[in-house]
XYZ file of C-alpha atoms in Angstrom:
316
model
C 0.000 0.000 0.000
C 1.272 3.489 -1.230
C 1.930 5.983 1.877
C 1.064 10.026 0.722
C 0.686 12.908 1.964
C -1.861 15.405 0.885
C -1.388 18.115 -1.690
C -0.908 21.479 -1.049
C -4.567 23.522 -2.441
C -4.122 25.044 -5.946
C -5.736 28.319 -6.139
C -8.315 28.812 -8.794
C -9.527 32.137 -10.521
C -12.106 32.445 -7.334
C -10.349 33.666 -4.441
C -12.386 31.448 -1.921
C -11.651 27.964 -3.865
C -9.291 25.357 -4.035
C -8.248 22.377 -5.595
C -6.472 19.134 -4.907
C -5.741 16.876 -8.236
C -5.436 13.763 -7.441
C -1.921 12.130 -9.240
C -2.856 10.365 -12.441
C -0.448 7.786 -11.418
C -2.778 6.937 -8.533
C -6.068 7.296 -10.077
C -8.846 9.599 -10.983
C -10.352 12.804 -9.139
C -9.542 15.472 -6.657
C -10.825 17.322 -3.730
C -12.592 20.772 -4.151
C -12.026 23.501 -1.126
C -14.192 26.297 -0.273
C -13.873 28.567 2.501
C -16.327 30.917 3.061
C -16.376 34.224 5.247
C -18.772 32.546 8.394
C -15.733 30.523 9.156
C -16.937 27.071 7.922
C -15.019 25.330 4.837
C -17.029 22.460 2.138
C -14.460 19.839 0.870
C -15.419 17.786 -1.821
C -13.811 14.934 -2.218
C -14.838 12.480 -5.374
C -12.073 10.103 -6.090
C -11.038 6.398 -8.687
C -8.073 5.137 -6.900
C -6.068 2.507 -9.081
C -4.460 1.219 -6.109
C -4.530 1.070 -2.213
C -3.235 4.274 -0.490
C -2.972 5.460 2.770
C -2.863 9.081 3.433
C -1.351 10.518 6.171
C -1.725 14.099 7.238
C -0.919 16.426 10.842
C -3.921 18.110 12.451
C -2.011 21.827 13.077
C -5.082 23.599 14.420
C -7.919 21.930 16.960
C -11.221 21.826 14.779
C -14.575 20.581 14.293
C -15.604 18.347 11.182
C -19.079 17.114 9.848
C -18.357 14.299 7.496
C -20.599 12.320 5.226
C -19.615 9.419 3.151
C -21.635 8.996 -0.340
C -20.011 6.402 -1.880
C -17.097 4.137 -1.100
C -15.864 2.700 2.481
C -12.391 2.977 4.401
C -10.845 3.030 7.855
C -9.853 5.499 9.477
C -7.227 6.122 12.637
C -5.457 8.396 14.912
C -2.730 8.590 16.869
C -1.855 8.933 19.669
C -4.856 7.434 20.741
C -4.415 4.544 18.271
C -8.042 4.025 18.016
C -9.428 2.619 14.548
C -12.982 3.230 13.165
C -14.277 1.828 9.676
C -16.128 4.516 7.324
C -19.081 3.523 5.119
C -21.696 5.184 2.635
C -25.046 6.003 4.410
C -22.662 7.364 7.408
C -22.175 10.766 8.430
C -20.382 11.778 11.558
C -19.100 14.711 14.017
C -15.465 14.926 14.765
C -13.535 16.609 17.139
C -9.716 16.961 16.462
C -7.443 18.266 19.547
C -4.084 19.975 17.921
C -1.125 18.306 17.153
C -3.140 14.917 15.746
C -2.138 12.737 13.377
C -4.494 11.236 11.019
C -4.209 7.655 8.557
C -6.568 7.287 6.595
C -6.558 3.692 4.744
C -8.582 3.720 1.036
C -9.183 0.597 -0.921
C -9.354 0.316 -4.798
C -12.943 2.145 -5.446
C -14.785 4.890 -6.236
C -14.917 7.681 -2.895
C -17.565 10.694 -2.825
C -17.010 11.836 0.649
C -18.574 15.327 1.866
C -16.977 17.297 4.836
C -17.715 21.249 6.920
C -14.664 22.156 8.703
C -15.470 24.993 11.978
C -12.339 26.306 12.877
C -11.496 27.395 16.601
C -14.177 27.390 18.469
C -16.651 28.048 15.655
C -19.093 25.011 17.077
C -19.491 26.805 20.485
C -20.310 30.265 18.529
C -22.848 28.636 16.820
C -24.584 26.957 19.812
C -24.252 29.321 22.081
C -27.108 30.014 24.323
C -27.729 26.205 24.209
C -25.072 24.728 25.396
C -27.000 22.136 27.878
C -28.005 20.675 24.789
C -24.763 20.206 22.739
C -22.841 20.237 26.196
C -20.741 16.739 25.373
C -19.494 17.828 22.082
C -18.405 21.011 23.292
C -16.714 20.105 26.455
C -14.502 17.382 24.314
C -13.286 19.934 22.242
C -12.507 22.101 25.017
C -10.724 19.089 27.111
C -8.454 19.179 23.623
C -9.327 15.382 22.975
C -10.577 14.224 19.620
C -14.142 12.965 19.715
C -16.332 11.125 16.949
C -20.076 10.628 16.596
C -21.176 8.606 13.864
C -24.906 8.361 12.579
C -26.683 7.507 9.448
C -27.219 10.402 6.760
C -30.697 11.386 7.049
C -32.632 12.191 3.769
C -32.844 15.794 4.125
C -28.906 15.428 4.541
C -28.877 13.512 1.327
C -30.646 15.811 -0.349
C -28.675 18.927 0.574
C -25.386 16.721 -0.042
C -26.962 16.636 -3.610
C -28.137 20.039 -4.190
C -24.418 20.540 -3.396
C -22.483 18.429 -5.898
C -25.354 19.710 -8.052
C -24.749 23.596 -7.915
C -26.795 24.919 -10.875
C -24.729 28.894 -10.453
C -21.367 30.159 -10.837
C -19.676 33.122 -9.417
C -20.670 35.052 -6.516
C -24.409 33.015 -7.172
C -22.422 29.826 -6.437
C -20.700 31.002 -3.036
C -23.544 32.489 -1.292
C -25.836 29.175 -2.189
C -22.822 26.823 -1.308
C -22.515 28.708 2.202
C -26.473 28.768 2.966
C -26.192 24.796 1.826
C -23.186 24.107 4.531
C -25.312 26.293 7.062
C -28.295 23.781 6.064
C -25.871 20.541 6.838
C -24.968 21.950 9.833
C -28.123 22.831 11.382
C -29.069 19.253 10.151
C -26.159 17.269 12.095
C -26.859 19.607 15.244
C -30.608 18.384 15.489
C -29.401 14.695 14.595
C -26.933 15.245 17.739
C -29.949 16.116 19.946
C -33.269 14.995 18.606
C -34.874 16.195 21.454
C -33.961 19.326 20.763
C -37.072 20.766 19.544
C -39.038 24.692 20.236
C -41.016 24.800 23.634
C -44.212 24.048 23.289
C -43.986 21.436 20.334
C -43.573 18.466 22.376
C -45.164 15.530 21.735
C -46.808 12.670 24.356
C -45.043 9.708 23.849
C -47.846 7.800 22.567
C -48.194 10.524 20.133
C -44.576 10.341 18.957
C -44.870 6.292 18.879
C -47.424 6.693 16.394
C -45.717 9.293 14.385
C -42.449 6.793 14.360
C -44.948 3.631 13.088
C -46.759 6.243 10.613
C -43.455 6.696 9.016
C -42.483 3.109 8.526
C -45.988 2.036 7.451
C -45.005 4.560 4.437
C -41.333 3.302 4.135
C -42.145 -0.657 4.273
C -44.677 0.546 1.199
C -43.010 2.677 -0.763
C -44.714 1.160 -4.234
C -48.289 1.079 -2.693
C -48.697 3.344 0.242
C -51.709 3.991 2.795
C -53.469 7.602 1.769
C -53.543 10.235 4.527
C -56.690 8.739 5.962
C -55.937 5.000 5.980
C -52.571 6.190 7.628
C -54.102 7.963 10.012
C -57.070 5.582 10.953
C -54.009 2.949 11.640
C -52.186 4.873 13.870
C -55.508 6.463 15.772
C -55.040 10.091 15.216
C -56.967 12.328 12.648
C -55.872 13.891 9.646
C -54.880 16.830 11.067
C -53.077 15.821 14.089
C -51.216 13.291 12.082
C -49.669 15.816 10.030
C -49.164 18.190 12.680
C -47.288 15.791 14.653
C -45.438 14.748 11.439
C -44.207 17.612 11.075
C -43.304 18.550 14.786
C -41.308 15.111 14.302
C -39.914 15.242 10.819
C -40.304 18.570 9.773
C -42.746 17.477 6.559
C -46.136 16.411 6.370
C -46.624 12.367 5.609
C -46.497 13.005 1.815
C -43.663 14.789 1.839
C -41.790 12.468 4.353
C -43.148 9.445 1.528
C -41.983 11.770 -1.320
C -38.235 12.021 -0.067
C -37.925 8.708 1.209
C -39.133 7.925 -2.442
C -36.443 9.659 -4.513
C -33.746 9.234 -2.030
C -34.205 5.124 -2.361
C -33.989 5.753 -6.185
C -31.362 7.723 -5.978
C -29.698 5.174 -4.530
C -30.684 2.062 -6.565
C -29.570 4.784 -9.586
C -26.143 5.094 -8.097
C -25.584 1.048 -7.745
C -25.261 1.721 -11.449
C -27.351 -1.975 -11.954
C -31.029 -0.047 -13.538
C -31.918 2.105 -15.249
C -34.111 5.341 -14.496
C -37.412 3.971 -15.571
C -36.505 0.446 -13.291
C -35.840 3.099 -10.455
C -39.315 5.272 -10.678
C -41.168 1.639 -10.626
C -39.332 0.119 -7.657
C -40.629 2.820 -5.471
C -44.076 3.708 -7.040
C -43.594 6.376 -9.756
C -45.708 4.784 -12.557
C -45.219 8.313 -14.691
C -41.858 8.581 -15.544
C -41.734 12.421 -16.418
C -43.107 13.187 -12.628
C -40.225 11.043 -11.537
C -37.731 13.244 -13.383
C -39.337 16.291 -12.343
C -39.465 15.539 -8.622
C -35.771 14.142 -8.829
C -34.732 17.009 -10.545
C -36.402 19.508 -8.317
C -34.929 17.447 -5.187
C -31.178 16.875 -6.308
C -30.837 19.558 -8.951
C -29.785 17.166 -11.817
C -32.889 14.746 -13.926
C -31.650 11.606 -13.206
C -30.522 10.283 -16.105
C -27.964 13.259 -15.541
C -27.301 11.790 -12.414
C -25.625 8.552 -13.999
C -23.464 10.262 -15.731
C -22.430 12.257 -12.953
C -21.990 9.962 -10.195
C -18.028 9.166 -10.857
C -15.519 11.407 -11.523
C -13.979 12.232 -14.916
């Protein structure tokens, strides 16, 4: 296995991006940097690796990252601590790096779409400030200078930002400002994932109530090719119409259809980026019978139809 150490960031005509070419000799791809004026930085990295590598790299500066892996799978370790951890697509975690870390990453032969916000200093505690009971274990980590990880699944409104990302439809100035409201949008994303308690005053929910929310939802999920409507949904759970999509959305943030809507597109997306159907295969499996909706609600949801998306799922 080849040992490297990162590339130094190329400038590019915009001030606030950078780029990392990966060397031919090794494979395919790169890593794209921006840094943007709130003090968060979007990496992008989309890689073909030939052969095995392992990259090593010195953390200089303590920091906060939000990762999410899209494609691909790899381990991951530090020293000193000498603790190991294995990366896979579907995950996306919160790290914590003290200074003076050192970092190995180990990446097989395969394709890599990784996603990751960098906070600088003590950016994290900034942002949560005035709620710090809440986000209290992540924050005193960082302060005890000790790296910390977190690992959870990537939700589907994280997919679908992560998307709207690699999909940016503007250049310029356009480009910046809606790449720094999308990294604002992962962010707030991860710190309601970290505590999903954390909700207003006065929108909590009984637990009975939120049990039947949670069995709502997979009743859709386990039925994604013939679902209950809003009434047979909400007869089976014992709530009416209206409460069920109130309490939907105090729990997921979208009413039932939308909730069946995402779930829909982001388990096509999916079976799209396996590479083994094709788009019309993928609007079936989950219950779009018309295949121009299914290109317009893809398209509307990850920025790209999704034939477009086939094509764009590896790098050049």
């Amino acid at each position: 296995m080849k040992i490297i150490q990162p590339g130094a960031p190329q400038s590019t005509p915009d001030p606030n991006r950078f780029k990392v070419a990966l060397p031919s000799f090794l494979g395919r791809g790169g890593c794209d940097i921006d840094v943007f004026s709130s003090g968060l930085k979007l990496i992008v990295m989309n890689t073909v690796l030939h052969q095995p590598i392992q990259i090593q790299r010195t953390i200089a500066e303590p920091f906060v990252g939000i990762g999410f892996c899209m494609a691909g799978e790899f381990d991951v370790s530090f020293m000193p601590s000498k603790t190991q951890s294995n990366i896979r697509a579907g995950q996306s975690g919160l790290y914590t790096y003290p200074q003076d870390i050192e970092i190995s990453e180990y990446l097989p032969v395969d394709h890599m779409l990784r996603i990751y916000l960098m906070l600088e200093g003590d950016l994290l505690s900034s942002f949560t400030q005035g709620d710090e009971d809440y986000f209290s274990p992540v924050i005193k980590s960082f302060e005890k200078k000790r790296s910390n990880r977190m690992v959870h699944a990537t939700t589907h409104l994280m997919r679908a930002v992560l998307y709207q990302i690699l999909h940016c439809p503007y250049c310029g100035k356009a480009r910046h400002l809606y790449l720094e409201s999308k990294a604002m949008e992962l962010l707030s994303h991860k710190l309601a994932q970290l505590q999903p308690s954390y909700i207003c005053p006065g929108n909590e929910l009984k637990h009975s109530d939120y049990d039947r929310v949670i069995y709502a939802a997979k009743s859709l999920v386990d039925n994604l090719d013939n679902p209950p409507n809003t009434k047979e949904l909400a007869r089976s759970v014992g709530l009416s119409c209206s409460k069920l999509n109130r309490y939907f959305r105090r729990v997921y943030g979208v009413t039932p259809f939308e909730y069946l809507r995402n779930h829909r597109l982001q388990t096509a997306m999916q079976l799209l980026q396996s590479g083994e159907i094709n788009v019309t295969e993928a609007a079936l499996s989950v219950g779009y019978a018309n295949l121009s909706y299914f290109s317009k609600a893809f398209k509307t949801m990850f920025g790209v139809p999704p034939g477009e998306f086939l094509h764009n799922s590896t790098p050049n």
